[in-house]
Amino acid sequence: IGEFALAALGGVGVGLVLMVPLHWLRTRLKEALLQNTLSLLIPFVAYAVAEEVHASGVLAVVVVALYLGHRSWQVDFATRLQEAAVWKMVAFVLESAVFALIGLQLPVVLKDLGEYEGLRAVWYAVAVFLVVVAARFVWVYPATFLPRLLSRRIRERETNPTWTGPLIVGWAGMRGVVSLAIAFSIPLTVDDGEPFPGRNLVLFLTFTTVIGTLVVQGLSLPGLIRLLRVPGRDAQAETLAEAQAQSEASRAAEERLDALLADDRNALPQPLADRLRTVLERRRNAVWERLGATNPVTGESADDTYRRLSREALAAERAVFVRLRDQRRIDDEMLRTLLRRLDLEEAAAYREESG
């Protein structure tokens, strides 16, 4: 119990200690490349510090990541754009590598099951799979309904959930890389040098449980959702809420812009000042336009047509820049600068379009 408490509470404590200075360092770095390098190093730093005091490195990393993610809006925009792409690629590569390595280990694990080979191993695999699936329902339903019974504030603030929602959440408990990585972290031997008892059985059961949940639950989840007729997202209501939020933000931005332009130190030629106001107005109206009528010919809203034409215009500019480089009228470095500017514009338009 003492070791468990040290690992759990110590890991959280290390994360709480590290999260503020690490965030301070992130906000002081202005180069996006350095920021992304730091973001890749932070998990290793938090993990190593926690393990040094015999606490949970995983919990320390989680606490730090939650804090940094919650305050990611305070770092530079270029860093956020790069981080999203970098971490998506890193996660994909790591998950693929783990599954590949485990697949290579599976024949060794099956060969060394010893007394648990054959039908006994199959029975254990089925039993563990059923227990894992049932255990999730054991805590999902109480975690959904008990807080409502105990707190009037929750009952007033949140809508009453139906029994179908927790059922979907419970059935969505697929296991994956984390379970496999933890199982493979079991040492090969104990302190006296003897083989760790039942290690290959644990690895085998973990592997079968992961595959079972991914195949059985993963493939049947869409059908279960359709069978229970769970309502989907209300796109109209979400767009309306987005439009209202954008409208408030745009009004605040316009007031701030007017205050800044009133200062002689921020004097701009009128066309440039009008361009700033046009950008704000365009951003405010874009979401409302998605709620408007559609083009009877194309079926697009005015906002969809605007985005499509904008992408076509950017593609035309990109082609001209490449042609100018091929004609040696601009060099490769200038081409990269110009293309990056267009890429950022297109990325911003894509993010607005995808919500």
Coordinates of C-alpha atoms in Angstrom, one line a residue:
I1 CA 0.0 0.0 0.0
G2 CA 2.8 2.4 0.8
E3 CA 4.5 1.8 -2.5
F4 CA 1.2 2.3 -4.3
A5 CA 0.6 5.5 -2.5
L6 CA 4.1 6.8 -3.2
A7 CA 3.7 5.9 -6.9
A8 CA 0.3 7.5 -7.3
L9 CA 0.5 10.6 -5.0
G10 CA 4.2 11.1 -5.7
G11 CA 3.6 11.0 -9.5
V12 CA 0.8 13.6 -9.2
G13 CA 3.0 15.7 -6.9
V14 CA 6.0 15.7 -9.3
G15 CA 3.7 16.7 -12.1
L16 CA 2.3 19.6 -10.0
V17 CA 5.8 20.8 -9.2
L18 CA 7.1 20.6 -12.8
M19 CA 4.1 22.0 -14.7
V20 CA 4.5 25.7 -13.8
P21 CA 8.2 26.1 -14.6
L22 CA 7.9 24.0 -17.8
H23 CA 5.0 26.2 -18.9
W24 CA 7.0 29.3 -18.0
L25 CA 9.9 28.1 -20.2
R26 CA 7.5 27.3 -23.1
T27 CA 6.2 30.9 -23.0
R28 CA 9.7 32.3 -23.0
L29 CA 10.8 30.5 -26.1
K30 CA 9.8 32.3 -29.3
E31 CA 11.2 30.0 -31.9
A32 CA 8.6 27.4 -33.0
L33 CA 11.3 24.8 -33.7
L34 CA 12.7 25.1 -30.2
Q35 CA 9.2 25.0 -28.7
N36 CA 8.4 21.7 -30.5
T37 CA 11.8 20.2 -29.5
L38 CA 11.0 21.1 -25.9
S39 CA 7.5 19.6 -26.2
L40 CA 9.1 16.3 -27.2
L41 CA 11.6 16.4 -24.3
I42 CA 9.1 17.4 -21.6
P43 CA 7.5 13.9 -21.2
F44 CA 11.0 12.3 -20.7
V45 CA 12.0 15.0 -18.2
A46 CA 8.8 14.5 -16.1
Y47 CA 9.0 10.7 -16.3
A48 CA 12.7 10.6 -15.3
V49 CA 12.2 13.0 -12.3
A50 CA 9.3 11.0 -11.0
E51 CA 11.0 7.7 -11.4
E52 CA 14.1 9.1 -9.6
V53 CA 11.9 9.4 -6.4
H54 CA 10.2 6.1 -7.1
A55 CA 6.9 7.7 -8.1
S56 CA 4.8 7.1 -11.1
G57 CA 6.4 8.6 -14.2
V58 CA 3.2 8.0 -16.2
L59 CA 1.1 10.0 -13.8
A60 CA 3.7 12.8 -13.7
V61 CA 3.6 13.1 -17.5
V62 CA -0.2 13.1 -17.5
V63 CA -0.4 15.9 -15.0
V64 CA 2.1 18.0 -16.8
A65 CA 0.4 17.4 -20.2
L66 CA -3.0 18.3 -18.9
Y67 CA -1.7 21.6 -17.6
L68 CA 0.3 22.5 -20.7
G69 CA -2.5 21.5 -23.0
H70 CA -5.0 23.6 -21.0
R71 CA -2.7 26.6 -21.4
S72 CA -1.5 25.9 -25.0
W73 CA -3.3 29.1 -26.2
Q74 CA -0.6 31.1 -24.4
V75 CA 2.2 29.9 -26.7
D76 CA 2.9 31.2 -30.2
F77 CA 0.5 30.3 -33.0
A78 CA 3.3 28.8 -35.1
T79 CA 4.1 26.5 -32.3
R80 CA 0.5 25.3 -32.0
L81 CA 0.3 24.6 -35.7
Q82 CA 3.5 22.6 -35.7
E83 CA 2.8 20.7 -32.5
A84 CA -0.5 19.4 -33.8
A85 CA 1.2 17.9 -36.8
V86 CA 4.3 16.7 -34.9
W87 CA 2.4 14.9 -32.1
K88 CA -0.1 13.4 -34.5
M89 CA 2.8 11.8 -36.4
V90 CA 4.7 10.8 -33.3
A91 CA 1.6 9.1 -31.8
F92 CA 0.9 7.2 -35.0
V93 CA 4.5 6.0 -35.4
L94 CA 4.8 4.9 -31.7
E95 CA 1.5 3.0 -31.8
S96 CA 2.5 1.3 -35.0
A97 CA 5.9 0.4 -33.7
V98 CA 4.5 -1.0 -30.4
F99 CA 2.0 -3.2 -32.2
A100 CA 4.6 -4.4 -34.7
L101 CA 7.1 -5.3 -31.9
I102 CA 4.4 -7.1 -29.9
G103 CA 3.4 -9.0 -33.0
L104 CA 7.0 -10.1 -33.4
Q105 CA 7.0 -11.2 -29.7
L106 CA 3.7 -13.2 -30.0
P107 CA 5.2 -16.4 -31.4
V108 CA 7.8 -16.5 -28.5
V109 CA 5.0 -15.9 -26.0
L110 CA 2.9 -18.7 -27.4
K111 CA 5.8 -21.1 -27.5
D112 CA 6.6 -20.5 -23.8
L113 CA 3.2 -20.8 -22.3
G114 CA 4.1 -24.1 -20.8
E115 CA 1.4 -25.7 -18.7
Y116 CA -1.2 -23.1 -19.9
E117 CA -1.1 -24.1 -23.5
G118 CA -4.1 -25.3 -25.5
L119 CA -7.7 -25.1 -24.3
R120 CA -6.7 -23.9 -20.9
A121 CA -5.1 -20.7 -22.4
V122 CA -8.2 -20.2 -24.6
W123 CA -10.5 -20.5 -21.5
Y124 CA -8.3 -18.0 -19.6
A125 CA -8.4 -15.6 -22.5
V126 CA -12.2 -15.7 -22.8
A127 CA -12.6 -15.3 -19.1
V128 CA -10.3 -12.3 -18.8
F129 CA -11.9 -10.7 -21.8
L130 CA -15.4 -11.0 -20.3
V131 CA -14.2 -9.7 -16.9
V132 CA -12.5 -6.7 -18.5
V133 CA -15.7 -5.8 -20.4
A134 CA -18.0 -6.3 -17.4
A135 CA -15.7 -4.3 -15.1
R136 CA -16.1 -1.3 -17.2
F137 CA -19.9 -1.4 -16.9
V138 CA -19.5 -1.9 -13.1
W139 CA -18.0 1.6 -12.8
V140 CA -19.5 3.5 -15.8
Y141 CA -23.1 3.3 -14.6
P142 CA -22.5 4.3 -11.0
A143 CA -20.1 7.1 -12.2
T144 CA -22.9 8.4 -14.4
F145 CA -25.9 8.3 -12.0
L146 CA -24.5 8.5 -8.5
P147 CA -23.2 12.1 -8.8
R148 CA -26.7 13.1 -9.9
L149 CA -28.3 11.4 -6.9
L150 CA -25.8 13.0 -4.5
S151 CA -25.6 16.6 -5.9
R152 CA -28.5 18.9 -6.6
R153 CA -26.1 21.3 -8.4
I154 CA -25.3 18.6 -11.0
R155 CA -29.0 17.8 -11.5
E156 CA -29.7 21.4 -12.1
R157 CA -26.7 22.0 -14.4
E158 CA -26.8 18.8 -16.5
T159 CA -29.5 17.1 -18.4
N160 CA -30.7 13.7 -17.2
P161 CA -28.7 11.0 -19.0
T162 CA -30.6 7.9 -20.4
W163 CA -29.4 4.4 -19.9
T164 CA -28.2 4.2 -23.5
G165 CA -25.4 6.7 -23.1
P166 CA -23.5 4.8 -20.4
L167 CA -24.1 1.6 -22.3
I168 CA -22.3 3.1 -25.3
V169 CA -19.5 4.4 -23.1
G170 CA -19.1 1.1 -21.4
W171 CA -19.0 -0.9 -24.7
A172 CA -16.4 1.6 -26.1
G173 CA -13.8 0.4 -23.7
M174 CA -11.3 -0.8 -26.3
R175 CA -7.8 -1.6 -25.0
G176 CA -4.6 -0.8 -26.9
V177 CA -1.0 0.2 -26.7
V178 CA -0.9 1.2 -23.1
S179 CA -2.1 -2.2 -21.8
L180 CA 0.4 -3.9 -24.0
A181 CA 3.3 -1.7 -23.0
I182 CA 2.5 -2.2 -19.3
A183 CA 2.4 -5.9 -19.7
F184 CA 5.8 -6.0 -21.5
S185 CA 7.3 -3.8 -18.7
I186 CA 7.1 -6.9 -16.4
P187 CA 10.7 -8.0 -15.8
L188 CA 12.0 -11.2 -17.1
T189 CA 13.3 -12.4 -13.8
V190 CA 12.7 -11.8 -10.1
D191 CA 15.4 -10.7 -7.6
D192 CA 16.9 -14.1 -7.1
G193 CA 17.3 -14.6 -10.9
E194 CA 14.4 -17.0 -11.3
P195 CA 12.0 -16.4 -14.3
F196 CA 9.1 -14.1 -13.4
P197 CA 6.2 -16.5 -12.7
G198 CA 3.4 -16.4 -15.3
R199 CA 4.9 -13.6 -17.3
N200 CA 4.2 -15.2 -20.7
L201 CA 0.6 -16.0 -19.6
V202 CA 0.1 -12.3 -18.7
L203 CA 1.5 -11.2 -22.0
F204 CA -0.7 -13.7 -23.9
L205 CA -3.9 -12.7 -22.0
T206 CA -3.1 -9.0 -22.5
F207 CA -2.6 -9.6 -26.2
T208 CA -5.9 -11.5 -26.6
T209 CA -7.8 -9.0 -24.5
V210 CA -6.5 -6.1 -26.7
I211 CA -7.3 -7.9 -29.9
G212 CA -10.7 -9.1 -28.5
T213 CA -11.8 -5.6 -27.5
L214 CA -10.6 -4.0 -30.7
V215 CA -12.3 -6.6 -32.9
V216 CA -15.5 -7.5 -31.0
Q217 CA -16.3 -4.1 -29.4
G218 CA -14.7 -2.0 -32.1
L219 CA -16.5 -3.6 -35.1
S220 CA -19.9 -3.9 -33.2
L221 CA -19.9 -0.3 -31.8
P222 CA -21.4 1.4 -34.9
G223 CA -24.1 -1.2 -35.1
L224 CA -24.9 -0.9 -31.4
I225 CA -25.3 2.9 -31.7
R226 CA -27.7 2.5 -34.6
L227 CA -29.6 -0.2 -32.8
L228 CA -30.1 2.0 -29.7
R229 CA -31.0 5.0 -32.0
V230 CA -28.7 7.3 -30.1
P231 CA -29.2 10.8 -31.4
G232 CA -26.3 12.4 -33.2
R233 CA -24.9 15.8 -32.9
D234 CA -27.2 18.7 -33.7
A235 CA -25.2 20.5 -36.3
Q236 CA -27.6 23.4 -36.5
A237 CA -27.4 24.1 -32.8
E238 CA -23.6 23.7 -32.7
T239 CA -23.3 26.2 -35.6
L240 CA -25.6 28.6 -33.8
A241 CA -23.5 28.4 -30.6
E242 CA -20.3 28.9 -32.6
A243 CA -21.8 31.9 -34.4
Q244 CA -22.8 33.5 -31.1
A245 CA -19.4 32.9 -29.6
Q246 CA -17.7 34.3 -32.7
S247 CA -19.9 37.3 -32.7
E248 CA -19.0 38.2 -29.1
A249 CA -15.3 37.7 -29.8
S250 CA -15.4 39.8 -32.9
R251 CA -17.2 42.6 -31.1
A252 CA -14.5 42.6 -28.4
A253 CA -11.8 42.5 -31.2
E254 CA -13.4 45.5 -33.0
E255 CA -13.5 47.5 -29.7
R256 CA -9.9 46.7 -29.1
L257 CA -8.9 47.6 -32.6
D258 CA -10.8 51.0 -32.4
A259 CA -9.0 51.8 -29.2
L260 CA -5.6 50.9 -30.7
L261 CA -6.2 52.9 -33.9
A262 CA -7.3 56.0 -31.8
D263 CA -3.7 56.1 -30.5
D264 CA -1.4 58.1 -32.8
R265 CA 1.4 55.6 -32.3
N266 CA -0.8 53.0 -34.2
A267 CA -1.7 55.3 -37.1
L268 CA -2.3 53.4 -40.3
P269 CA -3.3 54.4 -43.8
Q270 CA -7.1 54.1 -44.1
P271 CA -7.0 51.2 -46.6
L272 CA -5.0 49.1 -44.1
A273 CA -7.3 50.0 -41.2
D274 CA -10.3 49.1 -43.3
R275 CA -8.7 45.8 -44.2
L276 CA -8.3 44.9 -40.5
R277 CA -12.0 45.7 -39.9
T278 CA -13.0 43.7 -43.0
V279 CA -11.1 40.6 -41.7
L280 CA -13.0 40.9 -38.4
E281 CA -16.3 41.3 -40.1
R282 CA -15.6 38.4 -42.4
R283 CA -14.8 36.1 -39.5
R284 CA -17.9 37.2 -37.7
N285 CA -20.2 36.6 -40.7
A286 CA -18.7 33.4 -41.8
V287 CA -20.4 31.2 -39.3
W288 CA -23.8 33.0 -39.7
E289 CA -23.5 32.4 -43.4
R290 CA -23.4 28.6 -42.8
L291 CA -26.9 28.9 -41.4
G292 CA -28.2 30.7 -44.4
A293 CA -29.7 29.5 -47.7
T294 CA -27.7 27.3 -50.1
N295 CA -27.0 27.8 -53.8
P296 CA -29.7 25.9 -55.7
V297 CA -27.2 24.9 -58.4
T298 CA -24.3 23.6 -56.3
G299 CA -26.0 23.0 -52.9
E300 CA -23.3 25.1 -51.2
S301 CA -23.8 27.8 -48.7
A302 CA -22.3 31.2 -49.5
D303 CA -19.6 30.5 -47.0
D304 CA -18.8 27.1 -48.7
T305 CA -18.5 28.8 -52.0
Y306 CA -16.3 31.5 -50.5
R307 CA -13.9 28.9 -49.1
R308 CA -13.8 26.9 -52.4
L309 CA -13.0 30.0 -54.4
S310 CA -10.4 31.1 -51.9
R311 CA -8.7 27.7 -52.3
E312 CA -8.8 28.0 -56.0
A313 CA -7.2 31.5 -55.8
L314 CA -4.5 30.2 -53.5
A315 CA -3.8 27.3 -55.9
A316 CA -3.4 29.8 -58.7
E317 CA -1.0 31.9 -56.7
R318 CA 1.0 28.8 -55.8
A319 CA 1.4 27.8 -59.4
V320 CA 2.7 31.3 -60.3
F321 CA 5.3 31.2 -57.5
V322 CA 6.6 27.8 -58.7
R323 CA 6.7 29.1 -62.3
L324 CA 8.7 32.2 -61.3
R325 CA 11.1 29.9 -59.4
D326 CA 11.5 27.7 -62.5
Q327 CA 12.2 30.8 -64.6
R328 CA 14.9 31.8 -62.0
R329 CA 13.1 35.1 -61.2
I330 CA 12.9 34.1 -57.6
D331 CA 15.2 31.7 -55.7
D332 CA 14.2 28.6 -53.7
E333 CA 14.4 30.4 -50.3
M334 CA 11.9 33.0 -51.5
L335 CA 9.7 30.3 -52.9
R336 CA 9.6 28.5 -49.5
T337 CA 8.7 31.8 -47.8
L338 CA 5.9 32.6 -50.2
L339 CA 4.5 29.0 -50.1
R340 CA 4.6 28.9 -46.3
R341 CA 2.5 32.1 -46.3
L342 CA -0.1 30.5 -48.6
D343 CA 0.0 27.3 -46.6
L344 CA -0.8 29.2 -43.4
E345 CA -3.7 30.9 -45.0
E346 CA -5.1 27.7 -46.4
A347 CA -4.5 25.9 -43.0
A348 CA -6.5 28.7 -41.3
A349 CA -9.3 28.4 -43.8
Y350 CA -9.4 24.6 -43.4
R351 CA -9.5 24.8 -39.6
E352 CA -12.4 27.2 -39.8
E353 CA -14.2 24.9 -42.3
S354 CA -13.6 21.7 -40.2
G355 CA -14.7 23.4 -37.0

